[in-house]
Tab-separated table of N, CA and C in Angstrom:
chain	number	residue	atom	x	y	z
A	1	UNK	N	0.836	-1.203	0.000
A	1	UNK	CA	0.000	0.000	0.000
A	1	UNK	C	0.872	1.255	0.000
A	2	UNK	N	1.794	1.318	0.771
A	2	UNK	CA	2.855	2.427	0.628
A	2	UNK	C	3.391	2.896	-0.573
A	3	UNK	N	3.933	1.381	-1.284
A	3	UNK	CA	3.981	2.156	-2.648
A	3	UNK	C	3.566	2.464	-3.352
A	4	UNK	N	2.040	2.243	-3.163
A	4	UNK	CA	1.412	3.058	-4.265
A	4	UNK	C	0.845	4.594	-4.184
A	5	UNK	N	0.925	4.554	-2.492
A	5	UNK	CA	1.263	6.209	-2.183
A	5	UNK	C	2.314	6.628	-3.180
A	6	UNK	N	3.164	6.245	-2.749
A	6	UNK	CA	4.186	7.028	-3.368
A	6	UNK	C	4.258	7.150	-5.054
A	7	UNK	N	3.975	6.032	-5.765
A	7	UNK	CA	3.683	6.435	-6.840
A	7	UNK	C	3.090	7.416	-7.437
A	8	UNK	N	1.543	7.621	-6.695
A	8	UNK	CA	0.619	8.347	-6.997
A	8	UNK	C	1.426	9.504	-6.882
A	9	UNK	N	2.020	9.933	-5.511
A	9	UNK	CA	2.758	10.847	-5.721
A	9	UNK	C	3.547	11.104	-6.457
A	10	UNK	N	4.629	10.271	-7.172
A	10	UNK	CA	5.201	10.925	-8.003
A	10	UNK	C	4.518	11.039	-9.515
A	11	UNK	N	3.174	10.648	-9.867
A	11	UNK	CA	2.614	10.724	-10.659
A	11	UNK	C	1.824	11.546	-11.039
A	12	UNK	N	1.445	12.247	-9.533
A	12	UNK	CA	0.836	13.357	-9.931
A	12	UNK	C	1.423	14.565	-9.964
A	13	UNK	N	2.957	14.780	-9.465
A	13	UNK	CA	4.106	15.519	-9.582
A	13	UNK	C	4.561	15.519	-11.266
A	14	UNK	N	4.162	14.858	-11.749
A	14	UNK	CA	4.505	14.232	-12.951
A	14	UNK	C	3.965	15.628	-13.751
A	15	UNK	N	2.438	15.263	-13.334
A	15	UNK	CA	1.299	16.062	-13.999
A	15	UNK	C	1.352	17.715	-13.838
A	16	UNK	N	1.748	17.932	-12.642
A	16	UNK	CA	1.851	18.965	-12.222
A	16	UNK	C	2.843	19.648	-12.621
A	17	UNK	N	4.040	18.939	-13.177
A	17	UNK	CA	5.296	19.534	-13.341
A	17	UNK	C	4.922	19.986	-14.634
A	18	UNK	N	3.767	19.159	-15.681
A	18	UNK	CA	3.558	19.660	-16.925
A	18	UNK	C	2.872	20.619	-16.971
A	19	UNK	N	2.248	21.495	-15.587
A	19	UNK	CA	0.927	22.157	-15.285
A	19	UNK	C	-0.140	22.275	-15.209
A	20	UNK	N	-0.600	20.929	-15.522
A	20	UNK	CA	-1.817	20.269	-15.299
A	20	UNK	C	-2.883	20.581	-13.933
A	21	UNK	N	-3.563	21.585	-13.819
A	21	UNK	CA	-4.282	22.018	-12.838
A	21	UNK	C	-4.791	20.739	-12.276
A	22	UNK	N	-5.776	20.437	-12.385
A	22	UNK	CA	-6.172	18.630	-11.684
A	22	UNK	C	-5.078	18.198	-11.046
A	23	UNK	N	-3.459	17.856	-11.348
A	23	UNK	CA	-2.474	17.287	-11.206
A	23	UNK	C	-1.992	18.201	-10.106
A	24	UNK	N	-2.127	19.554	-10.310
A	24	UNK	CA	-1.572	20.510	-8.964
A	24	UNK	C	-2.660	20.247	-7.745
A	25	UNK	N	-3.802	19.640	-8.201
A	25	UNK	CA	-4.672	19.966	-7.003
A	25	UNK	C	-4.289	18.788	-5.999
A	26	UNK	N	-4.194	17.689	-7.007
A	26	UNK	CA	-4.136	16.611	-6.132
A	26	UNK	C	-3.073	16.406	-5.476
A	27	UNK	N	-1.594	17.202	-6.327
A	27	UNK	CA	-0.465	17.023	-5.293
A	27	UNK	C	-0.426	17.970	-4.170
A	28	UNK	N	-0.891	18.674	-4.161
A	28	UNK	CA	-1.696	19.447	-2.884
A	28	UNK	C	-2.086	18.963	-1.796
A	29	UNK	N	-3.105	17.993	-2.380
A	29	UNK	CA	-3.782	17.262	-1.731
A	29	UNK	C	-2.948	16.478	-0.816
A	30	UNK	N	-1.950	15.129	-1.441
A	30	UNK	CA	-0.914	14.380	-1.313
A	30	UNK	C	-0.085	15.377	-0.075
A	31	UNK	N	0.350	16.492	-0.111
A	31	UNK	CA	1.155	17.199	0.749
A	31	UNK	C	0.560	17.560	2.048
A	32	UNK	N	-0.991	17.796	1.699
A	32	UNK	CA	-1.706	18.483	2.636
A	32	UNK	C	-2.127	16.808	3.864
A	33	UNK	N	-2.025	15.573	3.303
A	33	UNK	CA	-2.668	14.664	3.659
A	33	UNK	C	-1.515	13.515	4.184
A	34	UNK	N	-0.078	13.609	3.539
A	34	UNK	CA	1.067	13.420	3.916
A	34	UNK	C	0.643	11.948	3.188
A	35	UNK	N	0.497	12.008	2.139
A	35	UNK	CA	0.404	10.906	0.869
A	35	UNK	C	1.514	10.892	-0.011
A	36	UNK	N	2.476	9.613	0.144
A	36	UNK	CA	3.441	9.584	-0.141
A	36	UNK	C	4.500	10.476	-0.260
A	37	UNK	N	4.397	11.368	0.628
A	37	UNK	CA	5.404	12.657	0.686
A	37	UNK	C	5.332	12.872	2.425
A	38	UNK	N	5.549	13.457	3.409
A	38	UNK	CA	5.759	14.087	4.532
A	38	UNK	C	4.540	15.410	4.437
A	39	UNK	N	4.122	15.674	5.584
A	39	UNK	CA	2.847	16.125	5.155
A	39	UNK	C	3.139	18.228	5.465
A	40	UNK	N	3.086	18.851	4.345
A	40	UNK	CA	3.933	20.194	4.370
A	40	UNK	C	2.333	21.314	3.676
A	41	UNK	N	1.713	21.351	5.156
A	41	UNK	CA	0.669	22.638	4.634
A	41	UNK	C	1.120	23.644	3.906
A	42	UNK	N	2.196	24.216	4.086
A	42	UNK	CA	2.361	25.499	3.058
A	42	UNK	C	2.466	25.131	2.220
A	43	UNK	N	3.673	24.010	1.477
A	43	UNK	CA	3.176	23.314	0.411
A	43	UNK	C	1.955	23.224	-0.582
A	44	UNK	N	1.415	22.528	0.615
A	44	UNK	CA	-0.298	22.094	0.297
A	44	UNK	C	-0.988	23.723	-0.163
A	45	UNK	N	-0.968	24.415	0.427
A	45	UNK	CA	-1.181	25.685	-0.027
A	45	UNK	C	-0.824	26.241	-1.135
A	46	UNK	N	0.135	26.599	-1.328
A	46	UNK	CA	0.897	27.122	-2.588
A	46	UNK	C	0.428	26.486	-3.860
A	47	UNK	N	0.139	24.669	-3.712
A	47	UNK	CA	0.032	24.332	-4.934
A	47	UNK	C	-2.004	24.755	-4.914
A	48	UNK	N	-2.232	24.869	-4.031
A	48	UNK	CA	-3.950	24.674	-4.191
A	48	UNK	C	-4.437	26.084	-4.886
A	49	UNK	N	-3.712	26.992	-4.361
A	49	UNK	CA	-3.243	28.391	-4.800
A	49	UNK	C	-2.849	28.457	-6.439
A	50	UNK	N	-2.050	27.965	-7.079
A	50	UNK	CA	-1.412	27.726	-8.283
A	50	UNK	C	-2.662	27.087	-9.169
A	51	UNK	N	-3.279	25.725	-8.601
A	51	UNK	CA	-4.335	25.550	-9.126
A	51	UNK	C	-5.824	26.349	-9.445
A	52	UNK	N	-5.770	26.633	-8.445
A	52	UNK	CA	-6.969	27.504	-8.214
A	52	UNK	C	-6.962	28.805	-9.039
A	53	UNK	N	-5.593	29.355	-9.403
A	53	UNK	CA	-5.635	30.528	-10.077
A	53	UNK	C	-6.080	29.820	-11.772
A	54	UNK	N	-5.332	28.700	-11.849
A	54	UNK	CA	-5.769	27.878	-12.748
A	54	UNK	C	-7.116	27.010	-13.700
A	55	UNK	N	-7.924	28.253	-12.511
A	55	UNK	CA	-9.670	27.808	-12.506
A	55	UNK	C	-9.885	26.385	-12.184
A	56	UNK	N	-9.424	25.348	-11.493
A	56	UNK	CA	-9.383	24.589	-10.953
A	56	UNK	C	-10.832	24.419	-9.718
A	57	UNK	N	-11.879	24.143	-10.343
A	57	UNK	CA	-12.527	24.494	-8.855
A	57	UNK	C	-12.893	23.602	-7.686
A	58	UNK	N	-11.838	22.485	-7.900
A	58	UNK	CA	-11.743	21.982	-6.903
A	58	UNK	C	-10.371	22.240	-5.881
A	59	UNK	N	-9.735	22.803	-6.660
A	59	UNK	CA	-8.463	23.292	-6.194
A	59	UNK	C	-8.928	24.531	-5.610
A	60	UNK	N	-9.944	25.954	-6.133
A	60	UNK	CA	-10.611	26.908	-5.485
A	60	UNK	C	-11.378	26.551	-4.239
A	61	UNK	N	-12.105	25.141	-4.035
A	61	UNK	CA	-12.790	24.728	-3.122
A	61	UNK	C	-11.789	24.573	-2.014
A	62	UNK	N	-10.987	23.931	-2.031
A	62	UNK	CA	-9.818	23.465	-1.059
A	62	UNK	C	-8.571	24.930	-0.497
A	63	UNK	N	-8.916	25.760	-1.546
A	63	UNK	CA	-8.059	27.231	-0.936
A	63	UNK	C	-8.728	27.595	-0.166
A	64	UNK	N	-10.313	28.160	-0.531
A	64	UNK	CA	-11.083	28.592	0.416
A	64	UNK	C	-11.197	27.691	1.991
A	65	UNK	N	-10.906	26.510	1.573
A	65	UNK	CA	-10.854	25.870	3.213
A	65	UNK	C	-10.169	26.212	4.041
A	66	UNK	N	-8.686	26.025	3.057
A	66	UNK	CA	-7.211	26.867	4.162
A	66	UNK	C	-7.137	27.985	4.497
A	67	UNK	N	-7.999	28.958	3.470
A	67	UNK	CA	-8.187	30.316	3.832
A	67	UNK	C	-9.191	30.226	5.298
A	68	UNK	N	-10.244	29.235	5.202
A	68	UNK	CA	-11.441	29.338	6.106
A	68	UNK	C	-10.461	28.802	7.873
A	69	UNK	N	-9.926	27.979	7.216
A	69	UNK	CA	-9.610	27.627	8.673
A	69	UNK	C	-7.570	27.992	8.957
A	70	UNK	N	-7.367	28.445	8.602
A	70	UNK	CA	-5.863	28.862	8.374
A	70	UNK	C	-4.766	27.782	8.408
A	71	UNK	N	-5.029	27.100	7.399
A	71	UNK	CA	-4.059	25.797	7.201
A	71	UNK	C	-3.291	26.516	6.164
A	72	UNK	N	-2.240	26.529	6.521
A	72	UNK	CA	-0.750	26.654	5.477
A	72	UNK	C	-0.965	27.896	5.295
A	73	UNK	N	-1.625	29.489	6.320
A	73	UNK	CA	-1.538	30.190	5.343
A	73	UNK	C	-2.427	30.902	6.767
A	74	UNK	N	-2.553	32.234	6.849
A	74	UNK	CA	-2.839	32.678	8.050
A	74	UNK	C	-5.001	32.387	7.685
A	75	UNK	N	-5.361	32.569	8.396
A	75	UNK	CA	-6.791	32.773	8.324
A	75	UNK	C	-7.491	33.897	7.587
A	76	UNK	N	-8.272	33.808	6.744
A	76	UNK	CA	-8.657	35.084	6.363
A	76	UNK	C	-10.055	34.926	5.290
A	77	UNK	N	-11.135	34.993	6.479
A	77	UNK	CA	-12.663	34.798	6.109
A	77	UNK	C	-13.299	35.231	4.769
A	78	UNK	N	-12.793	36.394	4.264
A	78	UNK	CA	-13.001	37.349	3.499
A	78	UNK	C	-12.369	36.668	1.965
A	79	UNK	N	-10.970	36.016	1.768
A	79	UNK	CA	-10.709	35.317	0.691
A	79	UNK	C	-11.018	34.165	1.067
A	80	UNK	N	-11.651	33.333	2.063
A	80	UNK	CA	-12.348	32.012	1.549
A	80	UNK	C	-13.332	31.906	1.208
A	81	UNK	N	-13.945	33.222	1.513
A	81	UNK	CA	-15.679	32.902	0.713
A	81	UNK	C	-15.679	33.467	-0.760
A	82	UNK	N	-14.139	34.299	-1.076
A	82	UNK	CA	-14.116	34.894	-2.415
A	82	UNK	C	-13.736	33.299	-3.249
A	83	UNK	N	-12.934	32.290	-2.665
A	83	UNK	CA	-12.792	31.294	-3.135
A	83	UNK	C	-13.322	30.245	-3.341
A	84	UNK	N	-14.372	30.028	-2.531
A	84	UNK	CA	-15.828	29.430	-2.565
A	84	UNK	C	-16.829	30.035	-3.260
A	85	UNK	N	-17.210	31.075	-3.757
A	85	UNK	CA	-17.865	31.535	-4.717
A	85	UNK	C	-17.105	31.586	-6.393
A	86	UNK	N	-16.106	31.880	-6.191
A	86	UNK	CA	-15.192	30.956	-7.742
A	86	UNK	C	-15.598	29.937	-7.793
A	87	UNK	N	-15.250	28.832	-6.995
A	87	UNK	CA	-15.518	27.132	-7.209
A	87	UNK	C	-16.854	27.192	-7.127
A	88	UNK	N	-17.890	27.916	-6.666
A	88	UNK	CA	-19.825	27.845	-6.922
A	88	UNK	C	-20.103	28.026	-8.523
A	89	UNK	N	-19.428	29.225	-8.721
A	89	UNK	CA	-19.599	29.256	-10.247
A	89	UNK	C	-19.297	28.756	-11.086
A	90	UNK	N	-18.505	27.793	-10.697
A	90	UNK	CA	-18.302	26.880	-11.829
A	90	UNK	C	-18.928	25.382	-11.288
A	91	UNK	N	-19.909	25.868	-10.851
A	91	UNK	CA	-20.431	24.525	-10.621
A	91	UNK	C	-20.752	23.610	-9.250
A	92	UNK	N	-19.696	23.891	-7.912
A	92	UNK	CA	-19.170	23.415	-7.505
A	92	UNK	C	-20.827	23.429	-6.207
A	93	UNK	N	-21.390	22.542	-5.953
A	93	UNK	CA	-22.754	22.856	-4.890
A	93	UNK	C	-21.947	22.506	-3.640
A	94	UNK	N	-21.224	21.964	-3.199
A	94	UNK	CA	-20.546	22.275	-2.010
A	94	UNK	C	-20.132	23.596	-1.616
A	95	UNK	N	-19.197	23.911	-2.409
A	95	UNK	CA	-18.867	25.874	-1.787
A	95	UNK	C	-19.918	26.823	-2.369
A	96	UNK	N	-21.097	26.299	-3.030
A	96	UNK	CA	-22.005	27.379	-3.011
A	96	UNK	C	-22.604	27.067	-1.140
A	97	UNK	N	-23.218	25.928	-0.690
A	97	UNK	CA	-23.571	25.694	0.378
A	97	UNK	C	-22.432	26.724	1.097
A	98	UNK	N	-21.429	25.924	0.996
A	98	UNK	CA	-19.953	26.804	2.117
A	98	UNK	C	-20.282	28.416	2.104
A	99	UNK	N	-19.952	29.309	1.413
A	99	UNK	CA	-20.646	30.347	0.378
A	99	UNK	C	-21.443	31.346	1.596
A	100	UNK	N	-22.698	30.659	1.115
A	100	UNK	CA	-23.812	30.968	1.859
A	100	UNK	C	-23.689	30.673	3.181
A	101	UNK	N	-23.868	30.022	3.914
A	101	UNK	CA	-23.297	29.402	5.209
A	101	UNK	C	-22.462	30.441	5.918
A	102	UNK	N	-21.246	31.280	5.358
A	102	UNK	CA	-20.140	31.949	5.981
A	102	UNK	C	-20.894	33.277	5.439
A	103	UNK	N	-21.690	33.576	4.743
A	103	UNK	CA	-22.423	34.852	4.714
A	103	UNK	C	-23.271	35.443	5.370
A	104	UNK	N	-23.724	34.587	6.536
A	104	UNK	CA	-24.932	34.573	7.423
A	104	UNK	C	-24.537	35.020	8.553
């Protein structure tokens, strides 16, 4: 099972290295979750960040979290609901819920 952590990880490093938004989100993910890598929130940040500028809106869904709860990145209410309403508009019915929820 380990190695296929690690594969994944270097597979989706793979993706990411080509710039593959999906591929940044998930190695994000991998960093943020300590999946086949050591587990490095700012990391995890930076790439969710990279994605997300990338219109990624699952990568926008997952900024707004770190923004919401200050993982890898100080707290700041005001850009996680700007980042949860990116990932709503494109679809995303979780951070429209999130969205609304932190507007109340």
């Amino acid at each position: 099972m380990d190695i296929n952590k690690k594969k994944a990880f270097e597979l989706y490093k793979k993706t990411a290295d080509l710039g593959n938004a999906s591929g940044i989100n998930s190695l994000g993910y991998c960093y943020k979750n300590g999946i086949g890598t050591d587990i490095d929130k700012k990391k995890a940040f930076e790439l969710y960040k990279k994605a997300a500028n990338l219109k990624n809106r699952a990568a926008q869904y997952n900024l707004a979290f770190m923004y919401e709860n200050g993982v890898g990145t100080v707290k700041d209410m005001s850009k996680a609901i700007n980042w949860y309403e990116k990932s709503a508009e494109q679809g995303n019915q979780n951070a429209q819920n999130k969205s609304n929820k932190l507007k109340l």
